[in-house]
């Protein structure tokens, strides 16, 4: 199997992170991969905010968890995600929706038809580059809601994020704690082939 394909299919969401920060050169390479993601019309409007402040990441992670359940009983809305790398859906005692990740990226982009597409491609490049370099990652949604809160608005202003940009997603980065997650089988019937016209 092609080495790159093998790396792609062995990437998993990581939610158990070691108490160890990324080396600066490793982080720089991961971010460079993100900057080279495709964007609609090569607009390059997006911004990637890198936060390694434990207190800020914890507060944002707590807000992210709250946005997932919004006061509802987690037991009524949860479903199993992973026994290897439990999420807030699996373990209701987890109060940090960022799982203690030492580095949290927030991807902001200009609102519009392709905003989420651009952000998702940046995130995918980042997560694959991280895996190639031995770094764990996890994609987190709910980001727009978190940055619409008073605390989120204060942080983005403090960070100097242009007002016209919207928060789309987070990517958690850090070294995995514990064994790698086991392979999960792919569901059948997800590829539909259209035959060529005769």
Tab-separated table of C-alpha atoms in Angstrom:
chain	number	residue	atom	x	y	z
A	1	UNK	CA	0.000	0.000	0.000
A	2	UNK	CA	1.161	3.531	-0.757
A	3	UNK	CA	2.745	5.067	2.351
A	4	UNK	CA	0.616	8.213	2.223
A	5	UNK	CA	-2.602	6.222	1.843
A	6	UNK	CA	-1.579	4.053	4.779
A	7	UNK	CA	-1.017	7.150	6.911
A	8	UNK	CA	-4.411	8.549	5.944
A	9	UNK	CA	-6.297	5.390	6.891
A	10	UNK	CA	-4.467	5.023	10.214
A	11	UNK	CA	-5.323	8.523	11.472
A	12	UNK	CA	-7.811	8.549	14.350
A	13	UNK	CA	-9.357	11.218	16.565
A	14	UNK	CA	-7.270	11.538	19.728
A	15	UNK	CA	-8.819	12.777	22.981
A	16	UNK	CA	-6.298	11.544	25.537
A	17	UNK	CA	-3.291	13.827	25.476
A	18	UNK	CA	0.047	13.631	27.264
A	19	UNK	CA	1.047	16.611	29.411
A	20	UNK	CA	3.664	17.677	26.877
A	21	UNK	CA	3.685	20.625	24.516
A	22	UNK	CA	4.487	20.342	20.816
A	23	UNK	CA	7.969	21.299	19.682
A	24	UNK	CA	7.925	24.620	17.842
A	25	UNK	CA	9.344	23.186	14.611
A	26	UNK	CA	6.735	20.414	14.566
A	27	UNK	CA	3.941	22.945	15.115
A	28	UNK	CA	5.334	25.180	12.379
A	29	UNK	CA	5.291	22.318	9.863
A	30	UNK	CA	1.721	21.391	10.791
A	31	UNK	CA	0.546	24.988	10.405
A	32	UNK	CA	2.326	25.305	7.061
A	33	UNK	CA	0.359	22.301	5.808
A	34	UNK	CA	-2.825	24.078	6.897
A	35	UNK	CA	-1.901	27.249	5.035
A	36	UNK	CA	-1.421	25.272	1.828
A	37	UNK	CA	-4.932	23.816	1.872
A	38	UNK	CA	-7.108	24.727	-1.118
A	39	UNK	CA	-9.474	27.681	-0.751
A	40	UNK	CA	-12.302	28.801	-3.018
A	41	UNK	CA	-10.825	31.015	-5.712
A	42	UNK	CA	-7.519	30.878	-3.816
A	43	UNK	CA	-8.993	33.565	-1.539
A	44	UNK	CA	-6.838	32.670	1.513
A	45	UNK	CA	-9.172	34.624	3.815
A	46	UNK	CA	-8.868	32.198	6.714
A	47	UNK	CA	-6.950	32.757	9.929
A	48	UNK	CA	-5.602	30.055	12.240
A	49	UNK	CA	-5.336	31.090	15.890
A	50	UNK	CA	-2.898	28.989	17.933
A	51	UNK	CA	-3.643	28.962	21.665
A	52	UNK	CA	-1.353	27.218	24.164
A	53	UNK	CA	-2.713	29.013	27.242
A	54	UNK	CA	-4.021	26.249	29.523
A	55	UNK	CA	-6.546	28.449	31.326
A	56	UNK	CA	-8.007	29.867	28.110
A	57	UNK	CA	-8.188	26.450	26.454
A	58	UNK	CA	-9.899	24.979	29.512
A	59	UNK	CA	-12.532	27.724	29.602
A	60	UNK	CA	-13.208	27.444	25.869
A	61	UNK	CA	-13.337	23.656	26.197
A	62	UNK	CA	-15.887	23.923	28.995
A	63	UNK	CA	-17.999	26.238	26.852
A	64	UNK	CA	-17.711	23.790	23.963
A	65	UNK	CA	-19.013	20.973	26.158
A	66	UNK	CA	-21.893	23.172	27.332
A	67	UNK	CA	-22.828	23.985	23.728
A	68	UNK	CA	-22.995	20.273	22.944
A	69	UNK	CA	-25.689	19.617	25.545
A	70	UNK	CA	-27.089	23.124	26.241
A	71	UNK	CA	-28.536	22.237	29.609
A	72	UNK	CA	-30.040	18.931	28.432
A	73	UNK	CA	-29.385	15.723	30.301
A	74	UNK	CA	-26.378	14.230	28.461
A	75	UNK	CA	-27.839	10.757	28.905
A	76	UNK	CA	-30.807	11.635	26.692
A	77	UNK	CA	-28.774	12.929	23.747
A	78	UNK	CA	-25.523	10.980	23.926
A	79	UNK	CA	-24.375	8.166	21.702
A	80	UNK	CA	-21.222	6.080	21.721
A	81	UNK	CA	-18.257	7.592	19.891
A	82	UNK	CA	-15.188	5.669	21.064
A	83	UNK	CA	-14.230	3.365	23.892
A	84	UNK	CA	-10.523	3.864	23.088
A	85	UNK	CA	-10.632	7.668	23.071
A	86	UNK	CA	-13.830	8.633	24.958
A	87	UNK	CA	-15.602	11.841	24.018
A	88	UNK	CA	-17.954	13.976	26.091
A	89	UNK	CA	-20.695	11.847	24.506
A	90	UNK	CA	-19.176	8.687	26.009
A	91	UNK	CA	-18.105	9.941	29.430
A	92	UNK	CA	-20.323	12.577	31.040
A	93	UNK	CA	-17.692	13.273	33.718
A	94	UNK	CA	-15.455	14.902	31.086
A	95	UNK	CA	-16.037	18.623	31.583
A	96	UNK	CA	-13.459	19.891	29.088
A	97	UNK	CA	-14.633	19.611	25.497
A	98	UNK	CA	-11.014	20.148	24.411
A	99	UNK	CA	-9.833	17.152	26.476
A	100	UNK	CA	-6.808	18.924	27.938
A	101	UNK	CA	-5.108	19.291	24.549
A	102	UNK	CA	-1.940	21.378	24.976
A	103	UNK	CA	-2.448	23.205	21.675
A	104	UNK	CA	-5.861	24.313	20.399
A	105	UNK	CA	-6.301	25.816	16.954
A	106	UNK	CA	-9.321	27.897	16.024
A	107	UNK	CA	-9.976	28.368	12.330
A	108	UNK	CA	-11.737	31.582	11.357
A	109	UNK	CA	-12.829	32.385	7.828
A	110	UNK	CA	-14.948	34.895	5.934
A	111	UNK	CA	-18.687	34.086	5.963
A	112	UNK	CA	-20.087	32.970	2.668
A	113	UNK	CA	-20.883	30.055	0.436
A	114	UNK	CA	-17.505	28.350	0.848
A	115	UNK	CA	-16.573	29.302	4.416
A	116	UNK	CA	-17.020	25.860	5.940
A	117	UNK	CA	-15.422	24.162	2.938
A	118	UNK	CA	-12.292	26.292	3.248
A	119	UNK	CA	-12.039	25.726	7.004
A	120	UNK	CA	-12.600	21.974	6.680
A	121	UNK	CA	-9.825	21.635	4.112
A	122	UNK	CA	-7.425	23.535	6.368
A	123	UNK	CA	-8.392	21.287	9.272
A	124	UNK	CA	-7.915	18.107	7.229
A	125	UNK	CA	-4.462	19.190	6.046
A	126	UNK	CA	-3.519	19.991	9.637
A	127	UNK	CA	-4.776	16.681	11.012
A	128	UNK	CA	-3.027	14.626	8.340
A	129	UNK	CA	0.238	16.543	8.736
A	130	UNK	CA	0.009	16.080	12.495
A	131	UNK	CA	-0.441	12.317	12.093
A	132	UNK	CA	2.506	12.110	9.683
A	133	UNK	CA	4.627	13.836	12.370
A	134	UNK	CA	3.448	11.633	15.242
A	135	UNK	CA	1.043	14.183	16.741
A	136	UNK	CA	-2.546	13.371	17.706
A	137	UNK	CA	-5.459	15.564	16.638
A	138	UNK	CA	-9.212	15.931	16.957
A	139	UNK	CA	-11.691	18.058	14.987
A	140	UNK	CA	-14.217	19.966	17.106
A	141	UNK	CA	-17.354	21.719	15.880
A	142	UNK	CA	-19.648	24.018	17.904
A	143	UNK	CA	-16.967	26.689	17.514
A	144	UNK	CA	-19.228	29.409	16.175
A	145	UNK	CA	-21.470	29.097	19.221
A	146	UNK	CA	-18.508	29.206	21.606
A	147	UNK	CA	-17.120	32.380	20.041
A	148	UNK	CA	-20.559	34.014	20.105
A	149	UNK	CA	-20.433	33.963	23.928
A	150	UNK	CA	-19.136	36.928	25.892
A	151	UNK	CA	-15.939	35.046	26.724
A	152	UNK	CA	-15.439	33.975	23.125
A	153	UNK	CA	-15.980	37.498	21.807
A	154	UNK	CA	-13.464	38.844	24.321
A	155	UNK	CA	-10.860	36.295	23.272
A	156	UNK	CA	-11.182	36.902	19.545
A	157	UNK	CA	-10.902	40.653	20.106
A	158	UNK	CA	-7.842	40.102	22.301
A	159	UNK	CA	-6.320	37.891	19.599
A	160	UNK	CA	-6.870	40.520	16.900
A	161	UNK	CA	-9.131	38.393	14.706
A	162	UNK	CA	-10.737	40.608	12.019
A	163	UNK	CA	-14.378	41.318	12.877
A	164	UNK	CA	-15.671	40.113	9.516
A	165	UNK	CA	-14.377	36.573	10.072
A	166	UNK	CA	-16.405	33.816	11.739
A	167	UNK	CA	-15.176	30.940	13.889
A	168	UNK	CA	-15.808	27.644	12.100
A	169	UNK	CA	-13.943	24.858	13.884
A	170	UNK	CA	-11.225	23.869	16.325
A	171	UNK	CA	-8.434	21.364	15.873
A	172	UNK	CA	-6.888	19.906	19.014
A	173	UNK	CA	-3.209	18.964	18.844
A	174	UNK	CA	-0.999	17.032	21.228
A	175	UNK	CA	0.915	13.824	21.770
A	176	UNK	CA	-1.295	10.815	22.382
A	177	UNK	CA	-1.390	9.345	25.862
A	178	UNK	CA	-1.741	5.567	25.925
A	179	UNK	CA	-2.075	3.052	23.091
A	180	UNK	CA	-3.309	3.878	19.618
A	181	UNK	CA	-7.046	3.393	19.013
A	182	UNK	CA	-7.983	0.119	17.358
A	183	UNK	CA	-9.002	0.086	13.721
A	184	UNK	CA	-12.711	0.546	13.119
A	185	UNK	CA	-14.237	-1.240	10.119
A	186	UNK	CA	-15.643	0.859	7.301
A	187	UNK	CA	-19.351	0.530	6.538
A	188	UNK	CA	-20.180	-1.173	3.265
A	189	UNK	CA	-22.109	0.402	0.403
A	190	UNK	CA	-20.797	3.953	0.757
A	191	UNK	CA	-19.392	4.190	-2.759
A	192	UNK	CA	-21.827	4.420	-5.663
A	193	UNK	CA	-20.331	3.821	-9.094
A	194	UNK	CA	-22.006	5.291	-12.162
A	195	UNK	CA	-21.122	3.230	-15.260
A	196	UNK	CA	-19.910	4.941	-18.399
A	197	UNK	CA	-22.509	5.396	-21.124
A	198	UNK	CA	-22.258	2.810	-23.880
